Amino acid sequence: MNEKLFSLIGILAKNHSLSLDEYEYLIVNRCDEAAKLLAEQADSIRKKIYGNAVYIRGLIEISNICKNDCLYCGIRRSNRHCGRYRLSPEQILNCVDEGYTLGFRTFVFQGGEDFFWGDDILCKLIGRIKEKHGDCAVTLSLGERSRESYERLYRAGADRYLLRHETADREHYRRLHPEDMSFENRMRCLWELQDIGYQVGCGFMVGSPFQSCAFLAEDLKFIETFRPDMCGIGPFIPHRDTPFKGYSPGTVELTCYLLSMIRLIHPPVLLPATTALGTIHPRGREMGIMAGANVVMPNLSPADVRKKYELYNNKICMNEEAAEGKAMLEQRMRTIGYEIVTERGDIKQPAAAQCFSGHADL
Ligand code: 5AD
C-alpha cells in the first residue's frame, strides 16, 4: 500500500474526517491491504463502543404499493409484473407479536409510498404497538412525507425513521429517479426528521448506475455532516423489470470497504449488514459485520408476501420462517465471534464512550 493511503487511513481513524478529495483518493486507490487495515480500525473502534454485540431489527414489509417510479426499484409504479399487496393492521400486529416472542425489541415498518397508510391509520397502529410492547422501538421506513405527517407519527410514538438519501450528488440523484422526485425534497425530509427528534437513518446503494468514486466521496461527506444515527448501505442489484436491468451489480468488496470508512467517520453509527449484501455473496452479511457493521435486519413479513416485496432479484431468506431466520443469523454471527443481543439497540452517544474520540484527551 502506498504511503499516502496508509497515512489517510490513520488520519481518518483519528479525526473521523477527511476532505472530499481525500475520501475519493481512498476509494479510487483502494487495495486489499488498505481494506484490511480499514476493517481492523473499524472493528476495533466498534468494539470499544458496542463490544461484540450485534443488534437485530425485525423487518415487516407492510405494502409494496408505491406511487414512485424510481428507476432501480422492483416495486416501482410502472412494474406491471409486480403482484401488489398490502398487509392489514391485524396482520402487522401478529408479526409484531410473533417477533416479540422471539426476542425482537425493534420493529421496522417498511413499505412503498402507498396512500393507504395515511397518518390516522399509522398513528393508531403505532399506538397499539406501543401500548402492548412499551419496551420496543418503532422504526418507520415509508418514504417522503410532509413535516406535519412526520410530527404526528413521532407524537404517536415512532422512535426512528429510515430514509436513504440514495446519492448525495444532485445530478446523480436526477439520473436514478423520475422527474417528479427531487433531491431537495429528499434532503428536506432527512433534515426535518432529525429536527423533530427521530433517530434518523440515511444511506445509499453501492454500485448504482452512473455512480463514480467522486459521488461516493460526496456520500461520505454527507454522512460526516449529517451524522445519522443509522446508515444503510448495500450493493445495487439489478431487477429484471426495471430500466436498469442491464447494469451490473455492486460488489461485496466495495460495500465492505465503505462500511469500514463509515464506521471510522461516525464511530457510534448503527450500521446494518444488509440483506442485499447477503444476496450477492453467501457470506456477505458476515463480511459486513467483520468490516464494521453492527446490525442485522431479519425479515418478519408473512412468508406469502415476501416474494412480492422484491426490490431486486434473488433476494435471500424468501422461504424461511421468522424463527428460522433469527436462529440462522445467531449461528452465523457466533461463528465469526459476534453475539446477537435482545435489546432495543439505541445509538450510544459518543459522550458515553470517551475511548475513541481524538478530542477526548484534550
Ligand atoms: N438494489 C439494491 N437496493 C435497492 N433498493 C431499491 N432497489 C434496489 C436494488 N435494485 C434500496 C434503496 C431503497 C431501499 C429500501 O432499498 O436504496 O431506499
PDB file of C-alpha atoms in Angstrom, residues 141-326:
ATOM      1  CA  SER A 141     -39.349   3.401   6.562  1.00  0.00           C
ATOM      2  CA  LEU A 142     -42.214   4.748   4.499  1.00  0.00           C
ATOM      3  CA  GLY A 143     -40.618   7.330   2.277  1.00  0.00           C
ATOM      4  CA  GLU A 144     -41.121  11.033   1.794  1.00  0.00           C
ATOM      5  CA  ARG A 145     -43.934  12.708   3.746  1.00  0.00           C
ATOM      6  CA  SER A 146     -44.753  16.206   4.958  1.00  0.00           C
ATOM      7  CA  ARG A 147     -43.238  17.669   8.099  1.00  0.00           C
ATOM      8  CA  GLU A 148     -46.681  17.656   9.718  1.00  0.00           C
ATOM      9  CA  SER A 149     -47.026  13.956   8.998  1.00  0.00           C
ATOM     10  CA  TYR A 150     -43.591  13.137  10.441  1.00  0.00           C
ATOM     11  CA  GLU A 151     -44.505  15.172  13.524  1.00  0.00           C
ATOM     12  CA  ARG A 152     -47.777  13.339  14.050  1.00  0.00           C
ATOM     13  CA  LEU A 153     -46.142   9.936  13.700  1.00  0.00           C
ATOM     14  CA  TYR A 154     -43.439  10.980  16.135  1.00  0.00           C
ATOM     15  CA  ARG A 155     -46.013  12.127  18.661  1.00  0.00           C
ATOM     16  CA  ALA A 156     -47.827   8.813  18.227  1.00  0.00           C
ATOM     17  CA  GLY A 157     -44.677   7.051  19.412  1.00  0.00           C
ATOM     18  CA  ALA A 158     -42.458   6.352  16.391  1.00  0.00           C
ATOM     19  CA  ASP A 159     -38.831   6.464  17.525  1.00  0.00           C
ATOM     20  CA  ARG A 160     -36.794   6.142  14.367  1.00  0.00           C
ATOM     21  CA  TYR A 161     -37.097   6.782  10.633  1.00  0.00           C
ATOM     22  CA  LEU A 162     -35.105   5.270   7.791  1.00  0.00           C
ATOM     23  CA  LEU A 163     -34.923   7.188   4.533  1.00  0.00           C
ATOM     24  CA  ARG A 164     -31.932   6.500   2.350  1.00  0.00           C
ATOM     25  CA  HIS A 165     -30.668   9.608   0.620  1.00  0.00           C
ATOM     26  CA  GLU A 166     -29.731   7.246  -2.292  1.00  0.00           C
ATOM     27  CA  THR A 167     -26.962   9.579  -3.510  1.00  0.00           C
ATOM     28  CA  ALA A 168     -25.625  12.869  -2.191  1.00  0.00           C
ATOM     29  CA  ASP A 169     -24.961  14.162  -5.690  1.00  0.00           C
ATOM     30  CA  ARG A 170     -27.848  16.175  -7.139  1.00  0.00           C
ATOM     31  CA  GLU A 171     -27.104  15.254 -10.759  1.00  0.00           C
ATOM     32  CA  HIS A 172     -26.707  11.574  -9.919  1.00  0.00           C
ATOM     33  CA  TYR A 173     -29.988  11.674  -7.988  1.00  0.00           C
ATOM     34  CA  ARG A 174     -31.692  13.004 -11.121  1.00  0.00           C
ATOM     35  CA  ARG A 175     -30.428  10.067 -13.184  1.00  0.00           C
ATOM     36  CA  LEU A 176     -31.750   7.484 -10.721  1.00  0.00           C
ATOM     37  CA  HIS A 177     -35.193   8.999 -10.286  1.00  0.00           C
ATOM     38  CA  PRO A 178     -38.111  10.191 -12.387  1.00  0.00           C
ATOM     39  CA  GLU A 179     -38.623  13.919 -12.870  1.00  0.00           C
ATOM     40  CA  ASP A 180     -41.332  14.240 -10.258  1.00  0.00           C
ATOM     41  CA  MET A 181     -38.893  13.334  -7.493  1.00  0.00           C
ATOM     42  CA  SER A 182     -36.267  15.716  -6.228  1.00  0.00           C
ATOM     43  CA  PHE A 183     -33.017  15.693  -4.339  1.00  0.00           C
ATOM     44  CA  GLU A 184     -34.163  18.815  -2.481  1.00  0.00           C
ATOM     45  CA  ASN A 185     -37.251  17.117  -1.114  1.00  0.00           C
ATOM     46  CA  ARG A 186     -35.277  14.047  -0.079  1.00  0.00           C
ATOM     47  CA  MET A 187     -32.847  16.214   1.868  1.00  0.00           C
ATOM     48  CA  ARG A 188     -35.688  18.330   3.293  1.00  0.00           C
ATOM     49  CA  CYS A 189     -37.231  15.134   4.710  1.00  0.00           C
ATOM     50  CA  LEU A 190     -33.987  13.959   6.295  1.00  0.00           C
ATOM     51  CA  TRP A 191     -33.191  17.271   7.977  1.00  0.00           C
ATOM     52  CA  GLU A 192     -36.763  17.669   9.213  1.00  0.00           C
ATOM     53  CA  LEU A 193     -36.840  14.151  10.646  1.00  0.00           C
ATOM     54  CA  GLN A 194     -33.669  14.897  12.565  1.00  0.00           C
ATOM     55  CA  ASP A 195     -35.021  18.241  13.729  1.00  0.00           C
ATOM     56  CA  ILE A 196     -38.240  16.651  15.015  1.00  0.00           C
ATOM     57  CA  GLY A 197     -36.248  14.307  17.214  1.00  0.00           C
ATOM     58  CA  TYR A 198     -36.291  10.983  15.406  1.00  0.00           C
ATOM     59  CA  GLN A 199     -33.238   8.785  15.352  1.00  0.00           C
ATOM     60  CA  VAL A 200     -32.649   9.023  11.614  1.00  0.00           C
ATOM     61  CA  GLY A 201     -31.107   6.661   9.099  1.00  0.00           C
ATOM     62  CA  CYS A 202     -29.836   7.675   5.672  1.00  0.00           C
ATOM     63  CA  GLY A 203     -27.966   5.506   3.184  1.00  0.00           C
ATOM     64  CA  PHE A 204     -27.229   4.652  -0.415  1.00  0.00           C
ATOM     65  CA  MET A 205     -26.666   1.822  -2.866  1.00  0.00           C
ATOM     66  CA  VAL A 206     -23.125   0.819  -3.764  1.00  0.00           C
ATOM     67  CA  GLY A 207     -22.522   0.424  -7.487  1.00  0.00           C
ATOM     68  CA  SER A 208     -25.731   2.061  -8.655  1.00  0.00           C
ATOM     69  CA  PRO A 209     -25.742   3.070 -12.337  1.00  0.00           C
ATOM     70  CA  PHE A 210     -23.646   6.173 -13.142  1.00  0.00           C
ATOM     71  CA  GLN A 211     -22.067   6.183  -9.670  1.00  0.00           C
ATOM     72  CA  SER A 212     -18.455   7.383  -9.553  1.00  0.00           C
ATOM     73  CA  CYS A 213     -15.880   7.443  -6.765  1.00  0.00           C
ATOM     74  CA  ALA A 214     -16.364  11.218  -6.629  1.00  0.00           C
ATOM     75  CA  PHE A 215     -20.079  10.680  -5.914  1.00  0.00           C
ATOM     76  CA  LEU A 216     -19.245   8.149  -3.190  1.00  0.00           C
ATOM     77  CA  ALA A 217     -16.926  10.733  -1.652  1.00  0.00           C
ATOM     78  CA  GLU A 218     -19.919  13.098  -1.557  1.00  0.00           C
ATOM     79  CA  ASP A 219     -21.960  10.401   0.190  1.00  0.00           C
ATOM     80  CA  LEU A 220     -19.267  10.066   2.837  1.00  0.00           C
ATOM     81  CA  LYS A 221     -19.033  13.839   3.302  1.00  0.00           C
ATOM     82  CA  PHE A 222     -22.801  13.956   3.689  1.00  0.00           C
ATOM     83  CA  ILE A 223     -22.650  11.269   6.391  1.00  0.00           C
ATOM     84  CA  GLU A 224     -19.880  13.190   8.136  1.00  0.00           C
ATOM     85  CA  THR A 225     -22.020  16.353   8.101  1.00  0.00           C
ATOM     86  CA  PHE A 226     -25.448  14.875   8.781  1.00  0.00           C
ATOM     87  CA  ARG A 227     -24.276  12.460  11.489  1.00  0.00           C
ATOM     88  CA  PRO A 228     -27.134   9.983  11.065  1.00  0.00           C
ATOM     89  CA  ASP A 229     -27.977   7.547  13.866  1.00  0.00           C
ATOM     90  CA  MET A 230     -28.242   4.745  11.308  1.00  0.00           C
ATOM     91  CA  CYS A 231     -26.802   4.284   7.838  1.00  0.00           C
ATOM     92  CA  GLY A 232     -27.998   1.586   5.443  1.00  0.00           C
ATOM     93  CA  ILE A 233     -25.735   0.727   2.552  1.00  0.00           C
ATOM     94  CA  GLY A 234     -25.922  -2.289   0.293  1.00  0.00           C
ATOM     95  CA  PRO A 235     -24.932  -3.218  -3.234  1.00  0.00           C
ATOM     96  CA  PHE A 236     -27.187  -2.222  -6.105  1.00  0.00           C
ATOM     97  CA  ILE A 237     -28.684  -5.394  -7.604  1.00  0.00           C
ATOM     98  CA  PRO A 238     -30.465  -5.079 -10.960  1.00  0.00           C
ATOM     99  CA  HIS A 239     -34.118  -6.084 -11.165  1.00  0.00           C
ATOM    100  CA  ARG A 240     -35.264  -7.643 -14.426  1.00  0.00           C
ATOM    101  CA  ASP A 241     -38.402  -5.499 -14.726  1.00  0.00           C
ATOM    102  CA  THR A 242     -36.721  -2.107 -14.349  1.00  0.00           C
ATOM    103  CA  PRO A 243     -34.918   0.199 -16.785  1.00  0.00           C
ATOM    104  CA  PHE A 244     -31.665  -0.706 -15.003  1.00  0.00           C
ATOM    105  CA  LYS A 245     -31.948  -4.430 -15.702  1.00  0.00           C
ATOM    106  CA  GLY A 246     -28.817  -4.481 -17.853  1.00  0.00           C
ATOM    107  CA  TYR A 247     -26.475  -2.842 -15.337  1.00  0.00           C
ATOM    108  CA  SER A 248     -24.007  -4.828 -13.264  1.00  0.00           C
ATOM    109  CA  PRO A 249     -24.439  -5.206  -9.526  1.00  0.00           C
ATOM    110  CA  GLY A 250     -22.322  -3.541  -6.861  1.00  0.00           C
ATOM    111  CA  THR A 251     -19.610  -5.597  -5.179  1.00  0.00           C
ATOM    112  CA  VAL A 252     -19.146  -7.022  -1.679  1.00  0.00           C
ATOM    113  CA  GLU A 253     -15.626  -5.709  -1.742  1.00  0.00           C
ATOM    114  CA  LEU A 254     -16.517  -2.032  -2.227  1.00  0.00           C
ATOM    115  CA  THR A 255     -19.523  -2.274   0.109  1.00  0.00           C
ATOM    116  CA  CYS A 256     -17.356  -3.622   2.939  1.00  0.00           C
ATOM    117  CA  TYR A 257     -14.679  -1.015   2.268  1.00  0.00           C
ATOM    118  CA  LEU A 258     -17.277   1.749   2.590  1.00  0.00           C
ATOM    119  CA  LEU A 259     -18.775   0.169   5.717  1.00  0.00           C
ATOM    120  CA  SER A 260     -15.347   0.413   7.359  1.00  0.00           C
ATOM    121  CA  MET A 261     -14.939   4.021   6.258  1.00  0.00           C
ATOM    122  CA  ILE A 262     -18.385   4.971   7.584  1.00  0.00           C
ATOM    123  CA  ARG A 263     -17.619   3.345  10.955  1.00  0.00           C
ATOM    124  CA  LEU A 264     -14.475   5.476  11.201  1.00  0.00           C
ATOM    125  CA  ILE A 265     -16.231   8.670  10.076  1.00  0.00           C
ATOM    126  CA  HIS A 266     -19.003   8.310  12.638  1.00  0.00           C
ATOM    127  CA  PRO A 267     -17.994   5.678  15.233  1.00  0.00           C
ATOM    128  CA  PRO A 268     -21.311   5.261  17.106  1.00  0.00           C
ATOM    129  CA  VAL A 269     -23.435   4.887  13.946  1.00  0.00           C
ATOM    130  CA  LEU A 270     -25.754   1.864  13.743  1.00  0.00           C
ATOM    131  CA  LEU A 271     -24.685   0.122  10.584  1.00  0.00           C
ATOM    132  CA  PRO A 272     -26.592  -2.836   9.155  1.00  0.00           C
ATOM    133  CA  ALA A 273     -25.070  -5.682   7.201  1.00  0.00           C
ATOM    134  CA  THR A 274     -27.934  -5.603   4.702  1.00  0.00           C
ATOM    135  CA  THR A 275     -29.957  -8.318   3.019  1.00  0.00           C
ATOM    136  CA  ALA A 276     -28.671  -7.059  -0.339  1.00  0.00           C
ATOM    137  CA  LEU A 277     -25.120  -7.737   0.861  1.00  0.00           C
ATOM    138  CA  GLY A 278     -26.177 -11.252   1.875  1.00  0.00           C
ATOM    139  CA  THR A 279     -27.759 -11.673  -1.554  1.00  0.00           C
ATOM    140  CA  ILE A 280     -24.660 -11.004  -3.677  1.00  0.00           C
ATOM    141  CA  HIS A 281     -22.405 -13.224  -1.556  1.00  0.00           C
ATOM    142  CA  PRO A 282     -23.294 -16.259   0.604  1.00  0.00           C
ATOM    143  CA  ARG A 283     -21.259 -14.846   3.484  1.00  0.00           C
ATOM    144  CA  GLY A 284     -21.938 -11.192   2.665  1.00  0.00           C
ATOM    145  CA  ARG A 285     -23.536 -10.309   5.968  1.00  0.00           C
ATOM    146  CA  GLU A 286     -20.713 -11.895   7.969  1.00  0.00           C
ATOM    147  CA  MET A 287     -18.224  -9.961   5.862  1.00  0.00           C
ATOM    148  CA  GLY A 288     -20.174  -6.764   6.515  1.00  0.00           C
ATOM    149  CA  ILE A 289     -20.095  -7.321  10.282  1.00  0.00           C
ATOM    150  CA  MET A 290     -16.366  -8.004  10.172  1.00  0.00           C
ATOM    151  CA  ALA A 291     -15.874  -4.764   8.210  1.00  0.00           C
ATOM    152  CA  GLY A 292     -17.584  -2.733  10.946  1.00  0.00           C
ATOM    153  CA  ALA A 293     -21.365  -3.243  10.691  1.00  0.00           C
ATOM    154  CA  ASN A 294     -23.271  -3.977  13.931  1.00  0.00           C
ATOM    155  CA  VAL A 295     -26.901  -4.543  12.949  1.00  0.00           C
ATOM    156  CA  VAL A 296     -28.822  -7.237  11.071  1.00  0.00           C
ATOM    157  CA  MET A 297     -32.433  -6.988   9.977  1.00  0.00           C
ATOM    158  CA  PRO A 298     -34.132 -10.364   9.576  1.00  0.00           C
ATOM    159  CA  ASN A 299     -37.442 -10.465   7.783  1.00  0.00           C
ATOM    160  CA  LEU A 300     -40.615 -10.940   9.846  1.00  0.00           C
ATOM    161  CA  SER A 301     -43.070 -10.425   6.993  1.00  0.00           C
ATOM    162  CA  PRO A 302     -45.576 -13.246   6.421  1.00  0.00           C
ATOM    163  CA  ALA A 303     -43.957 -15.834   4.128  1.00  0.00           C
ATOM    164  CA  ASP A 304     -46.581 -15.467   1.381  1.00  0.00           C
ATOM    165  CA  VAL A 305     -45.873 -11.766   0.749  1.00  0.00           C
ATOM    166  CA  ARG A 306     -42.081 -11.906   0.877  1.00  0.00           C
ATOM    167  CA  LYS A 307     -41.674 -12.852  -2.750  1.00  0.00           C
ATOM    168  CA  LYS A 308     -43.702  -9.829  -3.716  1.00  0.00           C
ATOM    169  CA  TYR A 309     -41.509  -7.345  -1.865  1.00  0.00           C
ATOM    170  CA  GLU A 310     -38.845  -7.740  -4.477  1.00  0.00           C
ATOM    171  CA  LEU A 311     -36.759  -4.565  -4.755  1.00  0.00           C
ATOM    172  CA  TYR A 312     -34.095  -6.600  -6.578  1.00  0.00           C
ATOM    173  CA  ASN A 313     -33.897 -10.180  -7.874  1.00  0.00           C
ATOM    174  CA  ASN A 314     -32.795 -13.299  -5.954  1.00  0.00           C
ATOM    175  CA  LYS A 315     -33.380 -11.806  -2.520  1.00  0.00           C
ATOM    176  CA  ILE A 316     -32.357 -14.270   0.206  1.00  0.00           C
ATOM    177  CA  CYS A 317     -34.449 -15.727   3.058  1.00  0.00           C
ATOM    178  CA  MET A 318     -37.576 -15.823   0.927  1.00  0.00           C
ATOM    179  CA  ASN A 319     -38.917 -19.086   2.315  1.00  0.00           C
ATOM    180  CA  GLU A 320     -37.816 -19.239   5.908  1.00  0.00           C
ATOM    181  CA  GLU A 321     -39.923 -18.631   8.999  1.00  0.00           C
ATOM    182  CA  ALA A 322     -39.109 -15.721  11.308  1.00  0.00           C
ATOM    183  CA  ALA A 323     -37.745 -18.093  13.958  1.00  0.00           C
ATOM    184  CA  GLU A 324     -35.527 -19.888  11.446  1.00  0.00           C
ATOM    185  CA  GLY A 325     -34.154 -16.615  10.116  1.00  0.00           C
ATOM    186  CA  LYS A 326     -33.187 -15.464  13.582  1.00  0.00           C
TER     187      LYS A 326
END
